[in-house]
Amino acid sequence: MTLPARFTVQGKTALVTGGAKGIGAAIATVLAEAGAQIVIADLDAATGTRLAADLKGAFHMLDVTDPAACYALAEQVSPDIVVANAGIVHNGPTAEIDLSDWQRVLDVNLTGVFNTLRAFGPGMIARQSGAVVCISSMCGEIAVWPQPQAAYNAAKAGVNMLVKSTAVEWARNGVRVNAVAPGYTATELTLAGRANPAWFDTWIERTPMARLGTPQEIADAVLFLASDAASFVTGTVLNIDGGYTAV
Ligand SMILES: NC(=O)c1ccc[n+]([C@@H]2O[C@H](COP(=O)([O-])OP(=O)(O)OC[C@H]3O[C@@H](n4cnc5c(N)ncnc54)[C@H](O)[C@@H]3O)[C@@H](O)[C@H]2O)c1
């Protein structure tokens, strides 16, 4: 049996921000397996360069909070697929969080996605073709418990609305914009929480499938949204969360 070509990304170029590690690395790997030429853009040059070499792709140092750097990269690469994945987490109660911590989470997780869309969108619009997949979180829709993380949740809610708004704006320009919203996934980002039984046991208990997701399970959903198999899908937020948001 051969997979229909529309379920692949054969011959496409895919840029993955935050693609050096975790979910981004899995996305880069799955898209490469499905035929794409990969460009990893990340702050972590050592890890990103190694993975890019393994995937026969390219690595570029990028801080997504720097709009000029995003524009400069868009001068060098013209991707058919853009995955805005770079993200950080900060846990702190609303009444106590430092303004600088709040700002940093918003800068990376929301403005970073905005900078990526603004830098790479015009080229896709000019070519009348492109697929953007933003990595949001189930926390863009529900406030998780017990860890306090209002900044993260607010940023991800912002990503969901940014995705919908931009999808509507670009729908007649041949550019689709969607989000994948992962539940708890086994990466460095969740290391501290996984080491804390008071948090981890609640995470598992509240997840109907009673386990974490793997980065590859998130990446497989990104492949679908990036591929022509999703040619009528835009402005959607696809939860990949073991049933968490269904409860
Ligand atoms: N792990 C989870 O449980 C989970 C759940 C929901 C959503 N997410 C989202 O998935 C995305 C990836 O998370 P992860 O778990 O793989 O995290 P991770 O910490 O394993 O990897 C994040 C990657 O992003 C890069 N990065 C961070 N800041 C950057 C910046 N300013 N510019 C460029 N690159 C930067 C890091 O160097 C790293 O390679 C994030 O947007 C995160 O919010 C993760």
PDB file of N, CA and C in Angstrom, residues 89-122:
ATOM      1  N   VAL A  89       8.104  27.891  29.577  1.00  0.00           N
ATOM      2  CA  VAL A  89       7.063  27.902  30.607  1.00  0.00           C
ATOM      3  C   VAL A  89       7.599  28.628  31.838  1.00  0.00           C
ATOM      4  N   HIS A  90       6.699  29.259  32.550  1.00  0.00           N
ATOM      5  CA  HIS A  90       7.055  29.828  33.852  1.00  0.00           C
ATOM      6  C   HIS A  90       5.873  29.592  34.787  1.00  0.00           C
ATOM      7  N   ASN A  91       6.182  29.033  35.958  1.00  0.00           N
ATOM      8  CA  ASN A  91       5.119  28.795  36.925  1.00  0.00           C
ATOM      9  C   ASN A  91       5.186  29.842  38.024  1.00  0.00           C
ATOM     10  N   GLY A  92       4.090  30.582  38.187  1.00  0.00           N
ATOM     11  CA  GLY A  92       4.042  31.591  39.241  1.00  0.00           C
ATOM     12  C   GLY A  92       2.617  32.067  39.403  1.00  0.00           C
ATOM     13  N   PRO A  93       2.192  32.275  40.662  1.00  0.00           N
ATOM     14  CA  PRO A  93       0.827  32.738  40.902  1.00  0.00           C
ATOM     15  C   PRO A  93       0.628  34.174  40.408  1.00  0.00           C
ATOM     16  N   THR A  94      -0.554  34.466  39.946  1.00  0.00           N
ATOM     17  CA  THR A  94      -0.855  35.780  39.374  1.00  0.00           C
ATOM     18  C   THR A  94      -0.489  36.921  40.324  1.00  0.00           C
ATOM     19  N   ALA A  95      -0.769  36.744  41.593  1.00  0.00           N
ATOM     20  CA  ALA A  95      -0.543  37.837  42.554  1.00  0.00           C
ATOM     21  C   ALA A  95       0.937  38.056  42.850  1.00  0.00           C
ATOM     22  N   GLU A  96       1.771  37.073  42.485  1.00  0.00           N
ATOM     23  CA  GLU A  96       3.182  37.161  42.886  1.00  0.00           C
ATOM     24  C   GLU A  96       4.178  37.191  41.733  1.00  0.00           C
ATOM     25  N   ILE A  97       3.730  36.852  40.547  1.00  0.00           N
ATOM     26  CA  ILE A  97       4.680  36.732  39.431  1.00  0.00           C
ATOM     27  C   ILE A  97       5.334  38.084  39.140  1.00  0.00           C
ATOM     28  N   ASP A  98       6.651  38.049  38.910  1.00  0.00           N
ATOM     29  CA  ASP A  98       7.366  39.278  38.517  1.00  0.00           C
ATOM     30  C   ASP A  98       6.884  39.711  37.149  1.00  0.00           C
ATOM     31  N   LEU A  99       6.785  41.025  36.978  1.00  0.00           N
ATOM     32  CA  LEU A  99       6.367  41.551  35.679  1.00  0.00           C
ATOM     33  C   LEU A  99       7.324  41.079  34.577  1.00  0.00           C
ATOM     34  N   SER A 100       8.618  40.964  34.933  1.00  0.00           N
ATOM     35  CA  SER A 100       9.609  40.541  33.917  1.00  0.00           C
ATOM     36  C   SER A 100       9.367  39.095  33.488  1.00  0.00           C
ATOM     37  N   ASP A 101       8.936  38.230  34.422  1.00  0.00           N
ATOM     38  CA  ASP A 101       8.650  36.831  34.071  1.00  0.00           C
ATOM     39  C   ASP A 101       7.392  36.757  33.194  1.00  0.00           C
ATOM     40  N   TRP A 102       6.375  37.526  33.599  1.00  0.00           N
ATOM     41  CA  TRP A 102       5.153  37.601  32.781  1.00  0.00           C
ATOM     42  C   TRP A 102       5.502  38.037  31.352  1.00  0.00           C
ATOM     43  N   GLN A 103       6.326  39.110  31.279  1.00  0.00           N
ATOM     44  CA  GLN A 103       6.660  39.689  29.974  1.00  0.00           C
ATOM     45  C   GLN A 103       7.445  38.721  29.119  1.00  0.00           C
ATOM     46  N   ARG A 104       8.365  37.991  29.731  1.00  0.00           N
ATOM     47  CA  ARG A 104       9.212  37.054  28.975  1.00  0.00           C
ATOM     48  C   ARG A 104       8.339  35.944  28.359  1.00  0.00           C
ATOM     49  N   VAL A 105       7.400  35.412  29.140  1.00  0.00           N
ATOM     50  CA  VAL A 105       6.520  34.349  28.629  1.00  0.00           C
ATOM     51  C   VAL A 105       5.677  34.886  27.472  1.00  0.00           C
ATOM     52  N   LEU A 106       5.137  36.088  27.627  1.00  0.00           N
ATOM     53  CA  LEU A 106       4.346  36.692  26.538  1.00  0.00           C
ATOM     54  C   LEU A 106       5.229  36.951  25.315  1.00  0.00           C
ATOM     55  N   ASP A 107       6.476  37.413  25.568  1.00  0.00           N
ATOM     56  CA  ASP A 107       7.394  37.732  24.457  1.00  0.00           C
ATOM     57  C   ASP A 107       7.695  36.492  23.615  1.00  0.00           C
ATOM     58  N   VAL A 108       8.026  35.394  24.281  1.00  0.00           N
ATOM     59  CA  VAL A 108       8.411  34.186  23.528  1.00  0.00           C
ATOM     60  C   VAL A 108       7.161  33.494  22.971  1.00  0.00           C
ATOM     61  N   ASN A 109       6.177  33.240  23.828  1.00  0.00           N
ATOM     62  CA  ASN A 109       5.074  32.339  23.455  1.00  0.00           C
ATOM     63  C   ASN A 109       3.994  32.998  22.588  1.00  0.00           C
ATOM     64  N   LEU A 110       3.842  34.310  22.708  1.00  0.00           N
ATOM     65  CA  LEU A 110       2.809  34.978  21.893  1.00  0.00           C
ATOM     66  C   LEU A 110       3.444  35.915  20.848  1.00  0.00           C
ATOM     67  N   THR A 111       4.263  36.861  21.306  1.00  0.00           N
ATOM     68  CA  THR A 111       4.878  37.784  20.336  1.00  0.00           C
ATOM     69  C   THR A 111       5.846  37.034  19.422  1.00  0.00           C
ATOM     70  N   GLY A 112       6.475  35.985  19.931  1.00  0.00           N
ATOM     71  CA  GLY A 112       7.365  35.174  19.093  1.00  0.00           C
ATOM     72  C   GLY A 112       6.613  34.536  17.932  1.00  0.00           C
ATOM     73  N   VAL A 113       5.403  34.071  18.189  1.00  0.00           N
ATOM     74  CA  VAL A 113       4.569  33.498  17.121  1.00  0.00           C
ATOM     75  C   VAL A 113       4.172  34.601  16.142  1.00  0.00           C
ATOM     76  N   PHE A 114       3.793  35.747  16.683  1.00  0.00           N
ATOM     77  CA  PHE A 114       3.430  36.917  15.856  1.00  0.00           C
ATOM     78  C   PHE A 114       4.607  37.327  14.958  1.00  0.00           C
ATOM     79  N   ASN A 115       5.814  37.406  15.543  1.00  0.00           N
ATOM     80  CA  ASN A 115       7.007  37.772  14.757  1.00  0.00           C
ATOM     81  C   ASN A 115       7.240  36.772  13.630  1.00  0.00           C
ATOM     82  N   THR A 116       7.018  35.493  13.917  1.00  0.00           N
ATOM     83  CA  THR A 116       7.244  34.435  12.917  1.00  0.00           C
ATOM     84  C   THR A 116       6.215  34.558  11.795  1.00  0.00           C
ATOM     85  N   LEU A 117       4.962  34.767  12.157  1.00  0.00           N
ATOM     86  CA  LEU A 117       3.905  34.937  11.146  1.00  0.00           C
ATOM     87  C   LEU A 117       4.187  36.155  10.270  1.00  0.00           C
ATOM     88  N   ARG A 118       4.556  37.264  10.910  1.00  0.00           N
ATOM     89  CA  ARG A 118       4.781  38.516  10.164  1.00  0.00           C
ATOM     90  C   ARG A 118       5.967  38.423   9.229  1.00  0.00           C
ATOM     91  N   ALA A 119       7.019  37.691   9.656  1.00  0.00           N
ATOM     92  CA  ALA A 119       8.217  37.600   8.820  1.00  0.00           C
ATOM     93  C   ALA A 119       7.992  36.685   7.616  1.00  0.00           C
ATOM     94  N   PHE A 120       7.327  35.538   7.828  1.00  0.00           N
ATOM     95  CA  PHE A 120       7.235  34.525   6.774  1.00  0.00           C
ATOM     96  C   PHE A 120       5.914  34.568   6.006  1.00  0.00           C
ATOM     97  N   GLY A 121       4.898  35.235   6.569  1.00  0.00           N
ATOM     98  CA  GLY A 121       3.602  35.310   5.895  1.00  0.00           C
ATOM     99  C   GLY A 121       3.647  36.003   4.543  1.00  0.00           C
ATOM    100  N   PRO A 122       4.281  37.170   4.435  1.00  0.00           N
ATOM    101  CA  PRO A 122       4.246  37.897   3.158  1.00  0.00           C
ATOM    102  C   PRO A 122       4.794  37.083   1.980  1.00  0.00           C
TER     103      PRO A 122
END
